[in-house]
CSV table of C-alpha atoms and ligand atoms in Angstrom, one decimal:
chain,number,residue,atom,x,y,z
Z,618,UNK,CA,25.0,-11.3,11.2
Z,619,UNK,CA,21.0,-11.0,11.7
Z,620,UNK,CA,19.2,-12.5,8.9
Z,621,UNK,CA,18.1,-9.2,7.3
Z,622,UNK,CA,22.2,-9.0,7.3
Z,623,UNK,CA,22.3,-11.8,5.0
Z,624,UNK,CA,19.0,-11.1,3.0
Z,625,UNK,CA,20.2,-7.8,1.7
Z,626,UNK,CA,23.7,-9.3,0.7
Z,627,UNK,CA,21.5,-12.1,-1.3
Z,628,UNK,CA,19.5,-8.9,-2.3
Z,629,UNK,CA,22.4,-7.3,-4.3
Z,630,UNK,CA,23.3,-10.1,-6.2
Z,631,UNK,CA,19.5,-10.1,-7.7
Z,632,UNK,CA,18.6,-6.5,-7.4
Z,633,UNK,CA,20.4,-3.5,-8.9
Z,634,UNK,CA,21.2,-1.1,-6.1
Z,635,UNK,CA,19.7,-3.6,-3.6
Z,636,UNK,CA,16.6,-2.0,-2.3
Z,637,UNK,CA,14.0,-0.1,-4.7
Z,638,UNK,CA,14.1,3.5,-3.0
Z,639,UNK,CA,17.6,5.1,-1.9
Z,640,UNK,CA,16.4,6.0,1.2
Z,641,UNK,CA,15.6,2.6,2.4
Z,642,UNK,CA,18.9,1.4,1.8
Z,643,UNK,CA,20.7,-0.1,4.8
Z,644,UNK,CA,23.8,1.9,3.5
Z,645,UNK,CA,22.1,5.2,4.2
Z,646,UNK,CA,21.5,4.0,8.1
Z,647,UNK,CA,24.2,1.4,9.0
Z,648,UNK,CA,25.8,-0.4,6.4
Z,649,UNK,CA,26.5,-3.9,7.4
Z,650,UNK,CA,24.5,-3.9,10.5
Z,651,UNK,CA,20.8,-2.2,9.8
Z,652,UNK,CA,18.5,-4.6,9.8
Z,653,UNK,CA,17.1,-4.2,7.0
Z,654,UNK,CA,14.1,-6.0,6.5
Z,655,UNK,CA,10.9,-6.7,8.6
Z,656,UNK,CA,8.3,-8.8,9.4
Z,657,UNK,CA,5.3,-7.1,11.0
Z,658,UNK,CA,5.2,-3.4,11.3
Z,659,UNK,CA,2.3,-2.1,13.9
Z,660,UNK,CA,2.0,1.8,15.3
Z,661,UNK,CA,5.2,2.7,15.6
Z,662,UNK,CA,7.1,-0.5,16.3
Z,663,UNK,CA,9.1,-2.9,13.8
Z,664,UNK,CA,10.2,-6.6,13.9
Z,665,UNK,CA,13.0,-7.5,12.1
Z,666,UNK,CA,13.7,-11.1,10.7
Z,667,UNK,CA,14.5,-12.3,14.2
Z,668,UNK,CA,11.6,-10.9,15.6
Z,669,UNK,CA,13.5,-8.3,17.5
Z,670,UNK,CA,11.0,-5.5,18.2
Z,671,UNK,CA,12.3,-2.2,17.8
Z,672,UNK,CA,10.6,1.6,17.9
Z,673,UNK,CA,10.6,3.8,14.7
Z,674,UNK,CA,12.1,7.1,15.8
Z,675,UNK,CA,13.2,7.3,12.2
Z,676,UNK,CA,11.5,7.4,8.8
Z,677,UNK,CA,8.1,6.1,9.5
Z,678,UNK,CA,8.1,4.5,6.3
Z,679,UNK,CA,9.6,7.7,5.0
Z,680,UNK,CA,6.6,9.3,5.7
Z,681,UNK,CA,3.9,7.9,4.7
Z,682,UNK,CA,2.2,6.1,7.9
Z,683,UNK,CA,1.1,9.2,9.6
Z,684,UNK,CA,-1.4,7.3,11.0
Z,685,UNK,CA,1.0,4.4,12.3
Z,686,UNK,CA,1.4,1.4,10.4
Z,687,UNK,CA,-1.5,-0.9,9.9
Z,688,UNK,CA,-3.9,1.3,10.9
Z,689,UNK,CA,-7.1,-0.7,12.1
Z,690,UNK,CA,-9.7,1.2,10.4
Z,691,UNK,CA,-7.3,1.8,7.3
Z,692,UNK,CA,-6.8,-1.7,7.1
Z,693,UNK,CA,-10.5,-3.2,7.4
Z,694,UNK,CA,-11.9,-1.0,4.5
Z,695,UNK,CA,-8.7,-2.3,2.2
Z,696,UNK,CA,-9.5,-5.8,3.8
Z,697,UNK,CA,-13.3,-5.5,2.7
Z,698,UNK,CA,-11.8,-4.2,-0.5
Z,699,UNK,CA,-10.1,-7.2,-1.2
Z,700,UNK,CA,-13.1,-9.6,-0.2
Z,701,UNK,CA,-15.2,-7.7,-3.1
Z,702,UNK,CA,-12.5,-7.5,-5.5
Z,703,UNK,CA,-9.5,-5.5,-6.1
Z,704,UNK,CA,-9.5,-5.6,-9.9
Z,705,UNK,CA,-12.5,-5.9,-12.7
Z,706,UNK,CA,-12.8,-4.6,-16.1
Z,707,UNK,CA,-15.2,-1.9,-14.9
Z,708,UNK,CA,-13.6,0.8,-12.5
Z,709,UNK,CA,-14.0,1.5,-9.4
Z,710,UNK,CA,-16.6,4.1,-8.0
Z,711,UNK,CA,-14.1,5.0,-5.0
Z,712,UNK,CA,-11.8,6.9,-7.7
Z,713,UNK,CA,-15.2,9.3,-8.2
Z,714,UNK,CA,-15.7,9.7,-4.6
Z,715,UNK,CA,-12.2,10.3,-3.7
Z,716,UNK,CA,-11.6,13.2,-6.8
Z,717,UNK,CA,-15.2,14.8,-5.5
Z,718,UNK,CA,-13.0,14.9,-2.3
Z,719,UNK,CA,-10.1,16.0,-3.3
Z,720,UNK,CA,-12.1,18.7,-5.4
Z,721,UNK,CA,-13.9,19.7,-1.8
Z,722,UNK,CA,-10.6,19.9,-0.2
Z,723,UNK,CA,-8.8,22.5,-2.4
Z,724,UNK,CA,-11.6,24.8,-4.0
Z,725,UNK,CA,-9.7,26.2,-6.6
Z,726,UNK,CA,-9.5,22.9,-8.0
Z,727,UNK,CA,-12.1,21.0,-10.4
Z,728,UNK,CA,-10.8,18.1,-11.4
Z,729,UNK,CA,-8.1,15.0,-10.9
Z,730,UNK,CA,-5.8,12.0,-11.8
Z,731,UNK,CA,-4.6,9.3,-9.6
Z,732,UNK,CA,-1.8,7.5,-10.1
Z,733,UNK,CA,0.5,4.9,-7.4
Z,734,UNK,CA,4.3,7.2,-6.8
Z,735,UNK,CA,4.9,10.6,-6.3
Z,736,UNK,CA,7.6,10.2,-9.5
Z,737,UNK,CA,4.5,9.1,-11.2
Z,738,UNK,CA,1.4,12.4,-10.0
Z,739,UNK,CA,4.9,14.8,-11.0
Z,740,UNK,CA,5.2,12.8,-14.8
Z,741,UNK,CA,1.9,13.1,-15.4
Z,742,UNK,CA,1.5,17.1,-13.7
Z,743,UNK,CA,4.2,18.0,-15.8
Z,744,UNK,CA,2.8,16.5,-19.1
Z,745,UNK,CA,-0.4,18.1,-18.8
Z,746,UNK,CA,1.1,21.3,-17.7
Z,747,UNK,CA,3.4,21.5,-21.1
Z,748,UNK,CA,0.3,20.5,-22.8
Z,749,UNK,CA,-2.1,23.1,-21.4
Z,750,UNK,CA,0.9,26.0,-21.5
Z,751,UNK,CA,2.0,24.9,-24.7
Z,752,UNK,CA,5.8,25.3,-23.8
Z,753,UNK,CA,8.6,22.8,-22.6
Z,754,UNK,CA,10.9,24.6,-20.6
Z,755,UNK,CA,10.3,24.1,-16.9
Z,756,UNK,CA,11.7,26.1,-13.7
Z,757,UNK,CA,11.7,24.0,-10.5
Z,758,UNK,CA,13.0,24.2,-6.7
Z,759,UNK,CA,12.9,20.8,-4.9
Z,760,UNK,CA,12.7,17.1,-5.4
Z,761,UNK,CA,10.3,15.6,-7.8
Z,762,UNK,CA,11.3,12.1,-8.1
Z,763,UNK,CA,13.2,9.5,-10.5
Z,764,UNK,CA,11.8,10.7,-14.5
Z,765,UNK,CA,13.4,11.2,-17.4
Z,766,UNK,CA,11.2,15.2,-17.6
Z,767,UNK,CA,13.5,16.0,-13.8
Z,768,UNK,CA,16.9,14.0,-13.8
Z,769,UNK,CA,17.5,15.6,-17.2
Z,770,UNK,CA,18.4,19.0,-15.0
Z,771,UNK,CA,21.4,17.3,-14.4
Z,772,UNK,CA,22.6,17.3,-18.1
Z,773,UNK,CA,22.5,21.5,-18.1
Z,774,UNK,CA,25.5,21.6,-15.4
Z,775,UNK,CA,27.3,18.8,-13.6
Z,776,UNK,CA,24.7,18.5,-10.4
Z,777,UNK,CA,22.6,21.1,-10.5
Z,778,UNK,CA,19.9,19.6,-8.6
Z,779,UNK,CA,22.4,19.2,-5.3
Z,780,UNK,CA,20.7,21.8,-3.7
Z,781,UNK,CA,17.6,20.8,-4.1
Z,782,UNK,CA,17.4,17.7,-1.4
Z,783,UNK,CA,19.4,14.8,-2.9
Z,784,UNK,CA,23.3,15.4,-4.1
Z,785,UNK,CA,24.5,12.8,-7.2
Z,786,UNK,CA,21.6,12.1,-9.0
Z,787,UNK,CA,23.6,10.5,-12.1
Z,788,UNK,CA,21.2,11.6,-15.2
Z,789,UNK,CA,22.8,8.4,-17.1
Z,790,UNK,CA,20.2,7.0,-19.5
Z,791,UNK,CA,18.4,10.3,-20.0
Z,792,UNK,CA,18.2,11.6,-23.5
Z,793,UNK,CA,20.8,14.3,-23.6
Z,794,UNK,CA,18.6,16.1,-25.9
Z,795,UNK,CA,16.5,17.4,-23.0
Z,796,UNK,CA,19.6,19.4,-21.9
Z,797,UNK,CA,18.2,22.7,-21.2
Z,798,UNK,CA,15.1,22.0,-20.9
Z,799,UNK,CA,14.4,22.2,-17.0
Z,800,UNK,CA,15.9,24.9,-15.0
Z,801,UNK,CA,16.3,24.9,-10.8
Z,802,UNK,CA,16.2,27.9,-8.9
Z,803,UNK,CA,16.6,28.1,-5.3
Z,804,UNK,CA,14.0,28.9,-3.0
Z,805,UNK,CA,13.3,32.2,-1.4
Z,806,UNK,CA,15.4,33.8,-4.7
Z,807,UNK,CA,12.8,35.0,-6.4
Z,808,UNK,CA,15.5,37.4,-8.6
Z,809,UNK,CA,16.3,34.3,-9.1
Z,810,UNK,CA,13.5,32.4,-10.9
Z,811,UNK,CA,12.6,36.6,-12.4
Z,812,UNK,CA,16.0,36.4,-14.5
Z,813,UNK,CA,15.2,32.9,-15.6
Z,814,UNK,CA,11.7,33.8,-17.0
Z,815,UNK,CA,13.5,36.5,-18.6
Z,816,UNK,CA,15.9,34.1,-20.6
Z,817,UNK,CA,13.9,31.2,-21.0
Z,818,UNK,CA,10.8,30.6,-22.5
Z,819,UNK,CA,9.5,29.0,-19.3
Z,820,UNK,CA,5.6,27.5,-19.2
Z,821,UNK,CA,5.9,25.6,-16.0
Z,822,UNK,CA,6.6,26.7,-12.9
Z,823,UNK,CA,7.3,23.5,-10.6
Z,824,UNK,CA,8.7,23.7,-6.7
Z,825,UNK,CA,7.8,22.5,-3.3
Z,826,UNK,CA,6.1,24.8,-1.3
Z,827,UNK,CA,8.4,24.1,2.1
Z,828,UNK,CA,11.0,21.7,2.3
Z,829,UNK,CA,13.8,23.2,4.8
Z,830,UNK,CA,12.6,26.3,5.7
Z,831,UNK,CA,9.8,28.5,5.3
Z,832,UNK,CA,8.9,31.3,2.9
Z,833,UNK,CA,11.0,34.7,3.3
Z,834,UNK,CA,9.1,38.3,2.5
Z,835,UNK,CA,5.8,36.9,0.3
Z,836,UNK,CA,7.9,34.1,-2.0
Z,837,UNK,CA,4.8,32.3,-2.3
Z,838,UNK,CA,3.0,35.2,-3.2
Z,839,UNK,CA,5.7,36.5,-5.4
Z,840,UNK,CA,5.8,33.4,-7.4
Z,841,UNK,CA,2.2,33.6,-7.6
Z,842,UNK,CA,1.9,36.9,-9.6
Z,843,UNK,CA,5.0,36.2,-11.6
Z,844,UNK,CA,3.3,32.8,-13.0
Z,845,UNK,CA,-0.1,34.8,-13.5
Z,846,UNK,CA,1.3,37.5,-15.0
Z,847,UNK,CA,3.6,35.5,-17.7
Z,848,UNK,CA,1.0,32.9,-18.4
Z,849,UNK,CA,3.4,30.2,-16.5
Z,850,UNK,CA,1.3,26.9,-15.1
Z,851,UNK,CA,1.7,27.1,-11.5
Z,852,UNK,CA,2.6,23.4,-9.9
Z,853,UNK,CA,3.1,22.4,-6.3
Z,854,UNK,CA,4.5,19.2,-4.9
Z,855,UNK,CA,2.8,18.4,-2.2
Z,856,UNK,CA,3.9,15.1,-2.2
Z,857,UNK,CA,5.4,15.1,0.8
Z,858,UNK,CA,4.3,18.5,2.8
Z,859,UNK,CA,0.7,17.2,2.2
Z,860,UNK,CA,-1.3,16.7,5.8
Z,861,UNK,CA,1.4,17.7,7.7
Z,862,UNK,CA,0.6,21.0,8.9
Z,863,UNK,CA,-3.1,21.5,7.6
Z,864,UNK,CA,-5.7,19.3,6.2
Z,865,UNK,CA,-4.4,19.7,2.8
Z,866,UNK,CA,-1.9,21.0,1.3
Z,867,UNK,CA,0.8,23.3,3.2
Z,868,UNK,CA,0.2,26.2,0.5
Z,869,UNK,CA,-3.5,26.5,2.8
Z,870,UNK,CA,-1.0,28.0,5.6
Z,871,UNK,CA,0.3,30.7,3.3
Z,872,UNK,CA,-2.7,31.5,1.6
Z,873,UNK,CA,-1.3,31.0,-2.2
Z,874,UNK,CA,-3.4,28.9,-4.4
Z,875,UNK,CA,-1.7,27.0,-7.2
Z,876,UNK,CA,-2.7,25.9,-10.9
Z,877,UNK,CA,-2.1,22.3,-10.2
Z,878,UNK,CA,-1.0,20.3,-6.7
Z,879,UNK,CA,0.0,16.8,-6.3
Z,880,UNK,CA,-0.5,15.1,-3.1
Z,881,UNK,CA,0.9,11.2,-1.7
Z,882,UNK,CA,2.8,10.0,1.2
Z,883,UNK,CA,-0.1,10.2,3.5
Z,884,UNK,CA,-3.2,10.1,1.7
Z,885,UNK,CA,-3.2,6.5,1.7
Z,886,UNK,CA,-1.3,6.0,4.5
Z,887,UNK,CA,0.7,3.1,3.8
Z,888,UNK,CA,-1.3,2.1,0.7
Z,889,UNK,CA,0.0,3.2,-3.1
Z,890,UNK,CA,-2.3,6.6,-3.7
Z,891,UNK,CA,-1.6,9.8,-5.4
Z,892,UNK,CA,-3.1,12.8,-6.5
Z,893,UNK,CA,-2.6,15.5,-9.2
Z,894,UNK,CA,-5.2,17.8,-8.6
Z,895,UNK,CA,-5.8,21.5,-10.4
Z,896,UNK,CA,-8.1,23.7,-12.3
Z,897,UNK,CA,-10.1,22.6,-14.9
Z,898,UNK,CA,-8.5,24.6,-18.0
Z,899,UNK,CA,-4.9,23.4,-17.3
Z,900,UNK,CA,-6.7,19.5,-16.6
Z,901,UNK,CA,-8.3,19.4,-19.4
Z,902,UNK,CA,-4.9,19.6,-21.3
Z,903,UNK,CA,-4.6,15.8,-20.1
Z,904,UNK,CA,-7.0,15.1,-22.8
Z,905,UNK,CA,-4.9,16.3,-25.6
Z,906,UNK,CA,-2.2,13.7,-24.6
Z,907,UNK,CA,-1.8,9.7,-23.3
Z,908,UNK,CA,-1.8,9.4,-19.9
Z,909,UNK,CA,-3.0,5.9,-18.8
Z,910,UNK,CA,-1.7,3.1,-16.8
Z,911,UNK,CA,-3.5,-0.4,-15.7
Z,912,UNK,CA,-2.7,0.1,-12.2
Z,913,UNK,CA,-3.9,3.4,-11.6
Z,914,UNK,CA,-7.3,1.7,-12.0
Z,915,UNK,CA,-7.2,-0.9,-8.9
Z,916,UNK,CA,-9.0,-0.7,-6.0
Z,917,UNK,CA,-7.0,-0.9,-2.8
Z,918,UNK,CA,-5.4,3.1,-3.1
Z,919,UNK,CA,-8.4,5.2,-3.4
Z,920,UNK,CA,-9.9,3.1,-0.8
Z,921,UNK,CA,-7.4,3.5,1.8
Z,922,UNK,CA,-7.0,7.3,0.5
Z,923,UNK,CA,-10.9,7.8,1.3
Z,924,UNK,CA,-10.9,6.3,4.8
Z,925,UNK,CA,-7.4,7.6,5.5
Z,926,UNK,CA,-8.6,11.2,4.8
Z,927,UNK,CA,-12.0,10.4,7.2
Z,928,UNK,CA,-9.6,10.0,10.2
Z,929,UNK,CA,-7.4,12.4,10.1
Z,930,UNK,CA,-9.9,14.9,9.6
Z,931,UNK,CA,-11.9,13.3,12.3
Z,932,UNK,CA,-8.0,12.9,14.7
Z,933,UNK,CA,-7.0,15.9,13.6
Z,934,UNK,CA,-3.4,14.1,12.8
Z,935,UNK,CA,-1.9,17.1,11.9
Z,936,UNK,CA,-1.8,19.1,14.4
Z,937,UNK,CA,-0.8,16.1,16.7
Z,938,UNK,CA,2.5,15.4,14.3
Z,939,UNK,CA,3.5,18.7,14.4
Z,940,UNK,CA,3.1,18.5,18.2
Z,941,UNK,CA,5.5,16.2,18.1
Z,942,UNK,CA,7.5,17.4,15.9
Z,943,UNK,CA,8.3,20.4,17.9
Z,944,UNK,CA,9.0,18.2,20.8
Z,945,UNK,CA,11.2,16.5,18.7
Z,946,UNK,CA,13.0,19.5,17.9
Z,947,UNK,CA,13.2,21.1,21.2
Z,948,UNK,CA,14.7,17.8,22.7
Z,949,UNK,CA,17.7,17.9,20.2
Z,950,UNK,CA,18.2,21.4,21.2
Z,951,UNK,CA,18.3,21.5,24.5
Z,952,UNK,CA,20.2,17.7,24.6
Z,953,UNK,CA,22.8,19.1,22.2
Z,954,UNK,CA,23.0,23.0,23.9
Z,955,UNK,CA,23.3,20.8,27.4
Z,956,UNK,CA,26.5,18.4,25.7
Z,957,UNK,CA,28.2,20.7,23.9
Z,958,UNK,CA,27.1,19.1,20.9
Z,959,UNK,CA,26.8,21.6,17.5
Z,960,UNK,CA,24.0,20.2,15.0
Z,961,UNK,CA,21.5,23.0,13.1
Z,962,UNK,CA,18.1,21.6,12.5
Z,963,UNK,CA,15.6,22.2,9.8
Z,964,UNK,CA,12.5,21.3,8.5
Z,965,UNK,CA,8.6,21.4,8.9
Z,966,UNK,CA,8.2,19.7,12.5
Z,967,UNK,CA,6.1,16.7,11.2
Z,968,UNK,CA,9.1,16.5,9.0
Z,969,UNK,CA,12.3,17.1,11.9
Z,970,UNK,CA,15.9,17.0,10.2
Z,971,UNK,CA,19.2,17.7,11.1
Z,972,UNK,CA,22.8,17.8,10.7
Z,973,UNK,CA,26.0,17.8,13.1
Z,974,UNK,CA,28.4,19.9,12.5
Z,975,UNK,CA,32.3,18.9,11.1
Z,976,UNK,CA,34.0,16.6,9.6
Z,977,UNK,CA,33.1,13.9,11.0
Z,978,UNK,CA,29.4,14.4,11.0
Z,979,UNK,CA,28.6,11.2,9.1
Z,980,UNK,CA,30.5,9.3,11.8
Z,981,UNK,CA,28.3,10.7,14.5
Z,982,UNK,CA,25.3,9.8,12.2
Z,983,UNK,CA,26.5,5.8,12.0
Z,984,UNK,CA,27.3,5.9,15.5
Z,985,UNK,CA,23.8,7.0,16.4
Z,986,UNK,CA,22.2,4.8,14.5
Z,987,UNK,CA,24.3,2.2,15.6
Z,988,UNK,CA,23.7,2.6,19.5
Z,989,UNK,CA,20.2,3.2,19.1
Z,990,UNK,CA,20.0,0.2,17.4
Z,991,UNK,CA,21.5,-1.7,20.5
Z,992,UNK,CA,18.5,0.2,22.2
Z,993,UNK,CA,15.9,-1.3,20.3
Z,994,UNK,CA,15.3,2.2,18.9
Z,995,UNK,CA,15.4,2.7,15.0
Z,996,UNK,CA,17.1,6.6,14.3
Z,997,UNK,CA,18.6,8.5,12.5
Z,998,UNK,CA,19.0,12.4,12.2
Z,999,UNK,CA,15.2,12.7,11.4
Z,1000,UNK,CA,12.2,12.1,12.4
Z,1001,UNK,CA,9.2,11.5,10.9
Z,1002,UNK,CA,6.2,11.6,13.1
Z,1003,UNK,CA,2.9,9.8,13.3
Z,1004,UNK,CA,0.0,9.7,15.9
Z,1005,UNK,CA,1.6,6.7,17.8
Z,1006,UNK,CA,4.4,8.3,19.0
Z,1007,UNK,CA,4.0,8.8,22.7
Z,1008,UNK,CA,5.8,10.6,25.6
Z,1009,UNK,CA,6.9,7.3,26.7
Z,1010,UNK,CA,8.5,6.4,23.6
Z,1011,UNK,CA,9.8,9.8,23.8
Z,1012,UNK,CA,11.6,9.5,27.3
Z,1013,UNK,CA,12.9,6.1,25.8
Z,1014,UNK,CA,14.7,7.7,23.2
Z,1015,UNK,CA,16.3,11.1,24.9
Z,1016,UNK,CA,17.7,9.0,27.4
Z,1017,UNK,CA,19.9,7.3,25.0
Z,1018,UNK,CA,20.4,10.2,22.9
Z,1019,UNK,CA,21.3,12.1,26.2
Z,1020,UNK,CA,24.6,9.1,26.6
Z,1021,UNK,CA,25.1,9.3,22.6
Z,1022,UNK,CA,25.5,13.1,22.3
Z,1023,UNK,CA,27.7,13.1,25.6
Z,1024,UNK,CA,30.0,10.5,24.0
Z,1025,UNK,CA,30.1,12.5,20.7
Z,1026,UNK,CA,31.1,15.4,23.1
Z,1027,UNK,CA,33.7,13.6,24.4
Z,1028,UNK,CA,35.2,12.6,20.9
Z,1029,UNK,CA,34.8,16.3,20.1
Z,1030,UNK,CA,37.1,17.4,22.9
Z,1031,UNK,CA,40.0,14.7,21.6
Z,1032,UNK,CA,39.1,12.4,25.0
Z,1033,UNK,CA,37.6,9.9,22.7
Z,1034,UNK,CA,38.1,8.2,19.1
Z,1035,UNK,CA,35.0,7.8,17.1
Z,1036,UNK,CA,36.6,5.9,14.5
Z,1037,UNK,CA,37.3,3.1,17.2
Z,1038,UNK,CA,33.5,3.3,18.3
Z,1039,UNK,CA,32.0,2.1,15.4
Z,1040,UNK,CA,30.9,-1.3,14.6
Z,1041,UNK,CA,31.1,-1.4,11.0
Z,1042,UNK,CA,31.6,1.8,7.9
Z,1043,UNK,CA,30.4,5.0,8.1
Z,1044,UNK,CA,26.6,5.6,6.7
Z,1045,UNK,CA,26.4,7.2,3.0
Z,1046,UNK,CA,25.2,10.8,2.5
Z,1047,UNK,CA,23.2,10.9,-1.1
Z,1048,UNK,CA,23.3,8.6,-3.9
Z,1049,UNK,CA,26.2,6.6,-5.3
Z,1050,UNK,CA,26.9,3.2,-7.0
Z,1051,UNK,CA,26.7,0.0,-4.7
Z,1052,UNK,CA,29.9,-2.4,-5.0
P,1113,LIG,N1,7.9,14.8,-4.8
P,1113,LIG,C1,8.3,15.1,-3.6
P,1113,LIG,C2,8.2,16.5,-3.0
P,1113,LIG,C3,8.9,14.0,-2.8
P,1113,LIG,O1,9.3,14.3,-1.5
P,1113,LIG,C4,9.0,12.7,-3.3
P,1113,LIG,C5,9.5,11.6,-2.5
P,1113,LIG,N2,10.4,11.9,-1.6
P,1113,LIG,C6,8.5,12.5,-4.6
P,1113,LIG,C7,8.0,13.6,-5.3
P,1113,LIG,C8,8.7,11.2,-5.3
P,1113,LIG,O2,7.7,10.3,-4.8
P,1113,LIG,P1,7.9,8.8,-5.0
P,1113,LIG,O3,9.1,8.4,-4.2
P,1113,LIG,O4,6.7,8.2,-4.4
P,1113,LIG,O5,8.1,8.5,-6.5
């Protein structure tokens, strides 16, 4: 056992649930045998524990080092940061600069509040969203992170956020009172979301503008005049769809401007940073209620947000991402056409997912992971791309998906046993209780 192996077993004797995000969990990649933990993370390469090197095919920090990790110029305006100071009781003047920004970047927008998680930017969206539309009942389509305002969807109906990213979000702890207070709708349905403005009073309309797929006939748009029309606050997560496909927000692409948008992952590329942007009569709600946290005030995120956002306008990052993201895309394809192999992907392409087909997709999953592993290649079945990913690293990892998909094949045909190919137990799918 490597010592990131015996770390994490130490881990869950001290932490609940062992890591502090799901998807960082080893049991979501290869339980017993991921890695786990590292020790220097550079471009996109990893050292474990042991020093083994290995190349991120996977997560890239689930998304948030579209720039690589440790970006140089990233780095030396956090390090000079740190020389002068991360913390005073005055504030600091890069919160200013990086709201005028922000402002510049999405023109329908006048003002903004920072805080450290996505979770976090959606709390505080929704709060001054109530406050500004004077209502509580919410509609939403996606994933908006760990609060009480979102999990309590799950008290309506047993699991009715499971199609809306992650499956088994346990709502224990959440007042049960807020039962009925947040209603999903599934994207692309806009009957859907119509009926539920019809029945509920709702004054906030929350949702991801892309996650899987793509708008069908004017959604967007559709959601747009619906929200306008019946005086709804208009919300978009762009937590994670942020700088991917545009400089901005994805909503630029489809031309449909929102009241509020929330931005993180990439803005600070590595470093804690996020947005809640939007128009100045729903913001100004945020002064009728509390919203304040000591954190939000330090130094380091709105630095590395402000130099962040000067490169990749300057690299154009996303444009290269989705480059590779397609590439990404097209290799799976044409591997999995070539080995007989059924998987359906989906996904923006800076964002590549997808899923084999069967019962015993999970086991193809761990047994990916697991021999790419043996590689020195960290993957999964996603991708998450950033402006150090190269052909070469490329060619690295097709070749071994090339042997992995033909051996899958194999098992598929009844020549081989998959169960007696892996090393340890099969990944987990969504979130469940650790033993
Ligand atoms: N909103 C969206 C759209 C997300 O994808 C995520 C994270 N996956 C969040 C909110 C929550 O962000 P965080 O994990 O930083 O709290």
């Amino acid at each position: 056992m490597g010592k990131g192996q015996e770390l994490y077993k130490k881990a869950k004797t001290l932490i609940p649930g062992g890591t502090m995000l799901l998807s960082k969990r080893p049991e979501m990649f290869l339980p017993d045998n991921w890695p786990s933990y590292y020790s220097k993370a550079k471009g996109c390469k990893v050292w474990d524990l042991d020093g083994k090197e290995y190349i991120d095919m996977s997560i890239m920090g689930i998304g948030t080092n579209t720039l690589g990790y440790g970006n140089d110029e990233v780095d030396e305006a956090v390090i000079k940061t740190i020389r002068n100071g991360n913390m005073s009781t005055f504030n600091c003047p890069e919160e200013v600069m990086l709201a005028e920004k922000l402002v510049e970047l999405n023109p329908w927008a006048d003002m903004v509040r920072f805080a450290r998680s996505g979770g976090e930017a959606n709390a505080i969206a929704i709060r001054i969203a109530r406050a500004a539309s004077g209502k509580d009942k919410v509609a939403i389509c996606g994933y908006h992170g760990w609060h009480d305002w979102y999990l309590a969807t799950n008290h309506n109906q047993v699991d009715d956020l499971s199609g809306h990213l992650l499956p088994g979000l346990n709502p224990e702890g959440v007042p049960k009172n807020l039962k009925n207070t947040v209603f999903p709708f599934h994207y692309n349905d806009i009957e859907e979301l119509q009926q539920l403005i019809s029945s509920q009073d709702i004054g906030v309309i929350k949702m991801e503008v892309v996650r899987n797929f793509g708008p069908e006939n004017d959604f967007l748009k559709k959601v747009r005049e619906i929200s306008t029309k019946n005086n709804i606050v208009l919300v978009f997560d762009e937590c994670t769809s942020g700088f991917r496909e545009t400089y901005g927000g994805i909503y630029l692409k489809y031309g449909v401007e929102p009241d509020v948008a929330m931005f993180g992952k990439t803005i600070g590329n590595g470093y804690a940073l996020t947005a809640v942007v939007g128009r100045r009569e729903v913001m100004e709600a945020a002064q009728k209620t509390f919203i304040s946290s000591t954190f939000w005030t330090e130094r380091i995120g709105p630095t590395a947000a402000l130099k962040t956002l000067e490169i990749m306008e300057r690299v154009k990052s996303w444009e290269t991402i989705t480059d590779l993201g397609k590439k990404m895309q097209k290799g799976w394809r044409d591997l999995a056409e070539r080995n007989g192999v059924t998987i359906s992907i989906s996904g923006i392409p800076a964002l590549s997912t997808y899923s084999f087909a069967g019962e015993n997709a999970l086991k193809y999953k761990t047994y990916l992971t697991q021999e790419m592993l043996k590689n020195g290649i960290l993957a999964s079945t996603n991708f998450y791309a950033c402006v150090e990913h190269n052909d070469e690293y490329f060619k690295m990892y097709f070749d071994v998906l090339d042997g992995i998909y033909k051996t899958i094949h194999g098992c598929e045909m009844g020549n081989q046993e998959i169960n007696q190919l892996l090393d340890g137990p099969v990944c987990h799918s969504g979130f469940k209780r650790l033993n």
